[in-house]
Tab-separated table of C-alpha atoms in Angstrom:
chain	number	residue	atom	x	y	z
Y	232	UNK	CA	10.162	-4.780	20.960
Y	233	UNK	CA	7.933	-7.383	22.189
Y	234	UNK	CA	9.010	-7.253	25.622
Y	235	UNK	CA	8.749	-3.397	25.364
Y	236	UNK	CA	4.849	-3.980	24.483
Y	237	UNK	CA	4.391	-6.431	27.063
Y	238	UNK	CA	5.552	-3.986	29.607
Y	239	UNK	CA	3.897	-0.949	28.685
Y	240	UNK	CA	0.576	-2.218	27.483
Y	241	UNK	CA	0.144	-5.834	28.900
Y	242	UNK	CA	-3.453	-6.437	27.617
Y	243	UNK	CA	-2.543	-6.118	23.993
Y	244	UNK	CA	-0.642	-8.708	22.344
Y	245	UNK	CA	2.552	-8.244	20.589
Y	246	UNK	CA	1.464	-9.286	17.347
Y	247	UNK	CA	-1.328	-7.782	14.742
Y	248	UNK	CA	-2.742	-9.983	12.411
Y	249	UNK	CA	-3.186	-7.841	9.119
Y	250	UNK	CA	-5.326	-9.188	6.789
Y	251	UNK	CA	-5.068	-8.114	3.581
Y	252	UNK	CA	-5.000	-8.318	-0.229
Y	253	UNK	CA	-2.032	-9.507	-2.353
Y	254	UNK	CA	-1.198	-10.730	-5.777
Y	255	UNK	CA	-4.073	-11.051	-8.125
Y	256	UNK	CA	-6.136	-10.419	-5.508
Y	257	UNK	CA	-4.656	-13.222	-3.051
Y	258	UNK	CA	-6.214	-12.895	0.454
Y	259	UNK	CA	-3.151	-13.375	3.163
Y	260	UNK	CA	-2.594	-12.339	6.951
Y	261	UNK	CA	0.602	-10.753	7.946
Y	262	UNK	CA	2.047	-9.608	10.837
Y	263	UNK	CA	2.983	-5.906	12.405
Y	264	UNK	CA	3.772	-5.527	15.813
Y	265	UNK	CA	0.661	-3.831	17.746
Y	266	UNK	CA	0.688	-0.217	17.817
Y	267	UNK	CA	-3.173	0.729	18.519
Y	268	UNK	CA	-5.224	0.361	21.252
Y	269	UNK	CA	-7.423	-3.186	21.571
Y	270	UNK	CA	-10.657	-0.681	20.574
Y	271	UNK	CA	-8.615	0.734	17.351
Y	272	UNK	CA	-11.272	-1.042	14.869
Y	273	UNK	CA	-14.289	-0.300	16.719
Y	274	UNK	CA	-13.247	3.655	16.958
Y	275	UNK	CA	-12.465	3.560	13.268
Y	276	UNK	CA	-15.494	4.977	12.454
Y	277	UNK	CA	-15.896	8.408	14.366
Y	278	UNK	CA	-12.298	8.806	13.206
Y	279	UNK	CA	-13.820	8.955	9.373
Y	280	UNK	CA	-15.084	12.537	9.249
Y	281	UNK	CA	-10.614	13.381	10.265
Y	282	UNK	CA	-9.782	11.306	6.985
Y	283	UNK	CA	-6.892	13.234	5.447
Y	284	UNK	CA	-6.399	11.276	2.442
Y	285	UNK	CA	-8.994	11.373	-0.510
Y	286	UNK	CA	-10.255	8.134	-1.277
Y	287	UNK	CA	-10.955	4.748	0.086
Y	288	UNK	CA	-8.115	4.394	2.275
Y	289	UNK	CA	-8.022	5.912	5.639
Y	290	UNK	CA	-4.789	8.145	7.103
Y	291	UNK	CA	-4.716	11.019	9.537
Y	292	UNK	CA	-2.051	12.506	11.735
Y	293	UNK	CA	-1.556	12.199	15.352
Y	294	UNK	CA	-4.319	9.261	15.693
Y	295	UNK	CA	-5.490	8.692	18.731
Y	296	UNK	CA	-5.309	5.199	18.630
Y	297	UNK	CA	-1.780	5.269	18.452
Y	298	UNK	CA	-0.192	4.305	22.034
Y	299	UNK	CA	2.769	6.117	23.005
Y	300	UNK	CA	5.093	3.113	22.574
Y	301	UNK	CA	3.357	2.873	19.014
Y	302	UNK	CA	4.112	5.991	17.918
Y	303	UNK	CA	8.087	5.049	18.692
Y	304	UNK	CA	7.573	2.044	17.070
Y	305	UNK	CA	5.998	3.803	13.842
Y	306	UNK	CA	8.596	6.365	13.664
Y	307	UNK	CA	11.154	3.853	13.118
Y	308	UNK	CA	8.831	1.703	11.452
Y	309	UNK	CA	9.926	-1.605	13.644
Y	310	UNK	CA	6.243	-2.165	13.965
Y	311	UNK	CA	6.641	-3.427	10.289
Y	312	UNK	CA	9.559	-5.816	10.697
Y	313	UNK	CA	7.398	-8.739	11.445
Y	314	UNK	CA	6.685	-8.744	7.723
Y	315	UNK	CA	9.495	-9.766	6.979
Y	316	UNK	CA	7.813	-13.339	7.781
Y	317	UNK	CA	5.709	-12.583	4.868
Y	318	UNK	CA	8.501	-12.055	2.195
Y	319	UNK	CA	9.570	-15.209	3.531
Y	320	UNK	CA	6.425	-16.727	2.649
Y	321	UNK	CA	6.584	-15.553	-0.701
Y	322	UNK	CA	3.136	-13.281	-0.122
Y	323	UNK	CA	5.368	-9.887	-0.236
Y	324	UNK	CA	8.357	-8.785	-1.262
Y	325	UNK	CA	11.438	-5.882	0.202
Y	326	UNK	CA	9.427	-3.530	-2.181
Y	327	UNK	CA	5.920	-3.534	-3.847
Y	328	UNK	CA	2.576	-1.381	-3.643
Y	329	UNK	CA	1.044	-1.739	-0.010
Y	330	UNK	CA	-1.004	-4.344	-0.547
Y	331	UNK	CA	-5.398	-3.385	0.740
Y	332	UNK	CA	-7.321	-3.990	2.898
Y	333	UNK	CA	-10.486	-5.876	1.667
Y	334	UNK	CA	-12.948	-2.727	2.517
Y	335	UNK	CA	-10.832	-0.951	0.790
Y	336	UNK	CA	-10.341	-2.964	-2.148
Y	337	UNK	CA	-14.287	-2.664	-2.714
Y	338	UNK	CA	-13.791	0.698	-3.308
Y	339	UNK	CA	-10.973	0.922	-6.433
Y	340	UNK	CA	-11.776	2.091	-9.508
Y	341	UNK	CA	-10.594	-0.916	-12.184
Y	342	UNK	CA	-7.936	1.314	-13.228
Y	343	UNK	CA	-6.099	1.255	-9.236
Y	344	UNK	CA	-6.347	-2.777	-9.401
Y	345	UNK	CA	-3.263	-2.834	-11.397
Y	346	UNK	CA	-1.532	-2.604	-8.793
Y	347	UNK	CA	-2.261	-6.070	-7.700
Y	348	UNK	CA	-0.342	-7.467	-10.545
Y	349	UNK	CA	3.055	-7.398	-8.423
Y	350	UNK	CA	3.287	-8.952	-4.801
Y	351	UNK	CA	2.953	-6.301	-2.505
Y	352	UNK	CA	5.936	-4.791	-0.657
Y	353	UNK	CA	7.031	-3.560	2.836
Y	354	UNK	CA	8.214	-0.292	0.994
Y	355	UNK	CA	8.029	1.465	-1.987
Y	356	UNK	CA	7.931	4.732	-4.316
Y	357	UNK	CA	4.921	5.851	-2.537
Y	358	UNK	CA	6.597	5.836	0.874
Y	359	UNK	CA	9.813	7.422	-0.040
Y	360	UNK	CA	8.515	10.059	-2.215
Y	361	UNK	CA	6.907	12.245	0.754
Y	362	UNK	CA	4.121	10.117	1.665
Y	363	UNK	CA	2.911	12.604	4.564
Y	364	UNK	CA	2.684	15.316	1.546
Y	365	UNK	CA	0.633	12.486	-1.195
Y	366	UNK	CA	-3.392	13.153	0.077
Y	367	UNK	CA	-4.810	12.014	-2.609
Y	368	UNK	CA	-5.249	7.803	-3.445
Y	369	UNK	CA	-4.951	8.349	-6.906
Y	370	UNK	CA	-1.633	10.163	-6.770
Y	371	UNK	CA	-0.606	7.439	-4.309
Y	372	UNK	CA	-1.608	4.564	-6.804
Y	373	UNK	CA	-0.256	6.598	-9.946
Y	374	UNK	CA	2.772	5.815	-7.834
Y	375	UNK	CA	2.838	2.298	-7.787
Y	376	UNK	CA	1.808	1.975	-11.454
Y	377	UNK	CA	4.995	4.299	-12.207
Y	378	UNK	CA	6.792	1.683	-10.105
Y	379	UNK	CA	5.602	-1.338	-11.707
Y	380	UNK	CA	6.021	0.203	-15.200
Y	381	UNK	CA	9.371	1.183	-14.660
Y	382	UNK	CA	10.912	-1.605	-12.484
Y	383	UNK	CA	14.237	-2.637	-12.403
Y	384	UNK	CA	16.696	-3.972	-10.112
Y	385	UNK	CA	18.578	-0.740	-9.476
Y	386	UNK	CA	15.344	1.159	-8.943
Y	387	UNK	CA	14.571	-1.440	-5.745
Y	388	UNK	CA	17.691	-0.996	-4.486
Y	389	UNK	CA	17.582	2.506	-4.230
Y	390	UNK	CA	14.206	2.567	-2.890
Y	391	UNK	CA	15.398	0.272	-0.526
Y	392	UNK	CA	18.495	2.303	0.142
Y	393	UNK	CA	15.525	5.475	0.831
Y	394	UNK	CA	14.137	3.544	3.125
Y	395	UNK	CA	16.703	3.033	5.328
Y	396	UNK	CA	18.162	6.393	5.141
Y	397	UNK	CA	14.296	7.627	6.381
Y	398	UNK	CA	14.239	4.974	9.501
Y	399	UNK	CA	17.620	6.235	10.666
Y	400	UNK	CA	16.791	10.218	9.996
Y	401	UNK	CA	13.126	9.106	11.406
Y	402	UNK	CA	11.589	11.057	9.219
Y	403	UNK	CA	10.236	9.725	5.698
Y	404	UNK	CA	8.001	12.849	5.037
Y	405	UNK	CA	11.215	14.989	5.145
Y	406	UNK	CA	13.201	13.251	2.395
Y	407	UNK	CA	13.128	16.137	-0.376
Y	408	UNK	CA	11.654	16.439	-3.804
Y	409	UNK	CA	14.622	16.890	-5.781
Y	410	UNK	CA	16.388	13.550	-4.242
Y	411	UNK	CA	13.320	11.578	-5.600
Y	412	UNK	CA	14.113	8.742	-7.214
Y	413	UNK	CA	14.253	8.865	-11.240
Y	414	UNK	CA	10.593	6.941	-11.748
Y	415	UNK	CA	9.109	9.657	-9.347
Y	416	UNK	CA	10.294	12.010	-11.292
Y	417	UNK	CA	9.423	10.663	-14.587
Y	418	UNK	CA	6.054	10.137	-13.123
Y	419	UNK	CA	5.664	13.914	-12.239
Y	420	UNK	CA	6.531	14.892	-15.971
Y	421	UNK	CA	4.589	12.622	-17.898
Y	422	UNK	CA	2.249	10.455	-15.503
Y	423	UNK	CA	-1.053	9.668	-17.347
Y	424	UNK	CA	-4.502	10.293	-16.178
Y	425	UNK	CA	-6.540	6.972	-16.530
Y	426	UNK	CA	-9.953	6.354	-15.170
Y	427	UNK	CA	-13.022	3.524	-14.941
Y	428	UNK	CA	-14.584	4.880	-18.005
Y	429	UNK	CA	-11.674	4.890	-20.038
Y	430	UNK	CA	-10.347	1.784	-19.911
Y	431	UNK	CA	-12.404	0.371	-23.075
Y	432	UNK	CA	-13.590	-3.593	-23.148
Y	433	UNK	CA	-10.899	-4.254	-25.644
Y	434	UNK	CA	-8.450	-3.785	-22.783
Y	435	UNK	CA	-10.217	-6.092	-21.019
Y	436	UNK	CA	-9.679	-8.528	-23.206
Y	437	UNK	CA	-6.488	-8.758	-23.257
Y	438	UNK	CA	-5.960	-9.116	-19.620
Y	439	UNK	CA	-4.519	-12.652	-17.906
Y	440	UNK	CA	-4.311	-13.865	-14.292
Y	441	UNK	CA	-7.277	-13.270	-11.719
Y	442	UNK	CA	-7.852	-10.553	-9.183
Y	443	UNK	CA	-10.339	-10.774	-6.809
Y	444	UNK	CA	-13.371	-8.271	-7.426
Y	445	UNK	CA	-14.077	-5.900	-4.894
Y	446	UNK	CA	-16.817	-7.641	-2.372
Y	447	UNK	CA	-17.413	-7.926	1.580
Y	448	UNK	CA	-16.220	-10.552	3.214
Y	449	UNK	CA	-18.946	-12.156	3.674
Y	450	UNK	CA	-19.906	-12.858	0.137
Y	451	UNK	CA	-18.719	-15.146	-2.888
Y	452	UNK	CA	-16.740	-13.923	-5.196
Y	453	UNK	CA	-19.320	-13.664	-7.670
Y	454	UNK	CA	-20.019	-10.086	-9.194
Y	455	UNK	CA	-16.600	-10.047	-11.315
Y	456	UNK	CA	-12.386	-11.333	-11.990
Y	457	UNK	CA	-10.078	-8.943	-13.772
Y	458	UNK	CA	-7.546	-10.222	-15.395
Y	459	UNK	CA	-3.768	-8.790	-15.124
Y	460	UNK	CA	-1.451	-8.962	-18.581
Y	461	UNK	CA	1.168	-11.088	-17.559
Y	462	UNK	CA	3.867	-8.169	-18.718
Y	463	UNK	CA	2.487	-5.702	-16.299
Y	464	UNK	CA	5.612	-3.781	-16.899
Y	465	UNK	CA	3.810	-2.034	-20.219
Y	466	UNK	CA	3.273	1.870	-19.677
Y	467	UNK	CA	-0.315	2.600	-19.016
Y	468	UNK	CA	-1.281	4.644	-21.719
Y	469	UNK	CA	-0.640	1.478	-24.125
Y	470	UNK	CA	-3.259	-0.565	-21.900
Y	471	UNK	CA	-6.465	0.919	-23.819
């Protein structure tokens, strides 16, 4: 792969430092082999108004970033084996939430930084449930808390399994409904609708273990921590 990016674009390196957000609100950089053009960041902007997903995270189809290698390497998702590096350095795991970007952790609601309470992963229940069909962050993230309320051993495993059955068909979006795995589907009957003015000070309370607050890079972490329960692995609805 390296040599394949050397070749076809030789001013971009092989490696893309992602920096990001991880447990309780841990900043760390890990690694995904380069896929965009050297200008990607800069062109992120006038790319904004072609946002497909509702909320603060930014996804559209057929970016033009992308370089042709890159969308190979995306379709197979080898540009995300050099995270594996970062499971070995205990800031992710196999499977977890995506862990954020910090622009994009400014812009959560208090309810979405649950999520934070498990190490991120490389995969997970967002990704194998029809991820090109999910446009809206909050279904996404309703996701992850499904995940992390209903974790278990077997559930990684077959999310795992998913995954690799979607890099060899090379096609994640296509995997269908009714094979979803039995938290997605317990989500879709009975997920519960939780926002920033619901969750009530007493809940707050009751929280342990920091996460960052949402702030620019360029400040202190001053305006506010939330704290995590320790046992994030209580349903939702018991968390008010």
């Amino acid at each position: 792969v390296a040599v394949a990016i050397k070749v076809t674009t030789p001013r971009l390196s092989v490696l893309y430092p992602w920096k990001v957000i991880g447990l309780k609100g841990r900043p760390f950089t890990g690694y995904k082999f380069t896929t965009m053009t050297a200008d990607a960041d800069e062109r992120l902007d006038e790319l904004r108004t072609k946002n497909e997903m509702f909320g603060p995270v930014f996804k559209v189809k057929d970016d033009p970033r992308v370089t042709p290698l890159g969308r190979l390497l995306r379709k197979y998702s080898l540009n995300e084996l050099p995270q594996l590096w970062s499971v070995l350095k205990g800031d992710m795991s196999l499977v977890g939430p995506r862990p954020a970007f910090r622009h994009e952790l400014e812009r959560y609601e208090l309810w979405q930084k649950r999520k934070l309470c498990v190490k991120p992963g490389i995969t997970c229940l967002w990704q194998v449930s029809g991820r090109n069909r999910i446009s809206k962050f909050d279904d996404w993230v309703q996701l992850d808390l499904q995940y992390i309320d209903q974790w278990s051993l077997w559930l990684d495993v077959r999310i795992l399994a998913r995954t690799a059955r979607a890099v060899i068909a090379a096609s994640s979006s296509s995997i269908s409904a009714r094979r979803m795995s039995t938290a997605s589907r317990i989500w879709s009957a009975s997920a519960v609708s939780i926002t920033s003015e619901e969750v009530s000070p007493r809940w707050m309370k009751r929280l342990s273990g920091p996460i960052l607050a949402a702030t620019d890079s360029k400040k202190a972490v001053t305006s506010w921590r939330v704290r995590l329960n320790a046992s994030c692995h209580r349903p939702i609805s018991n968390w008010a």
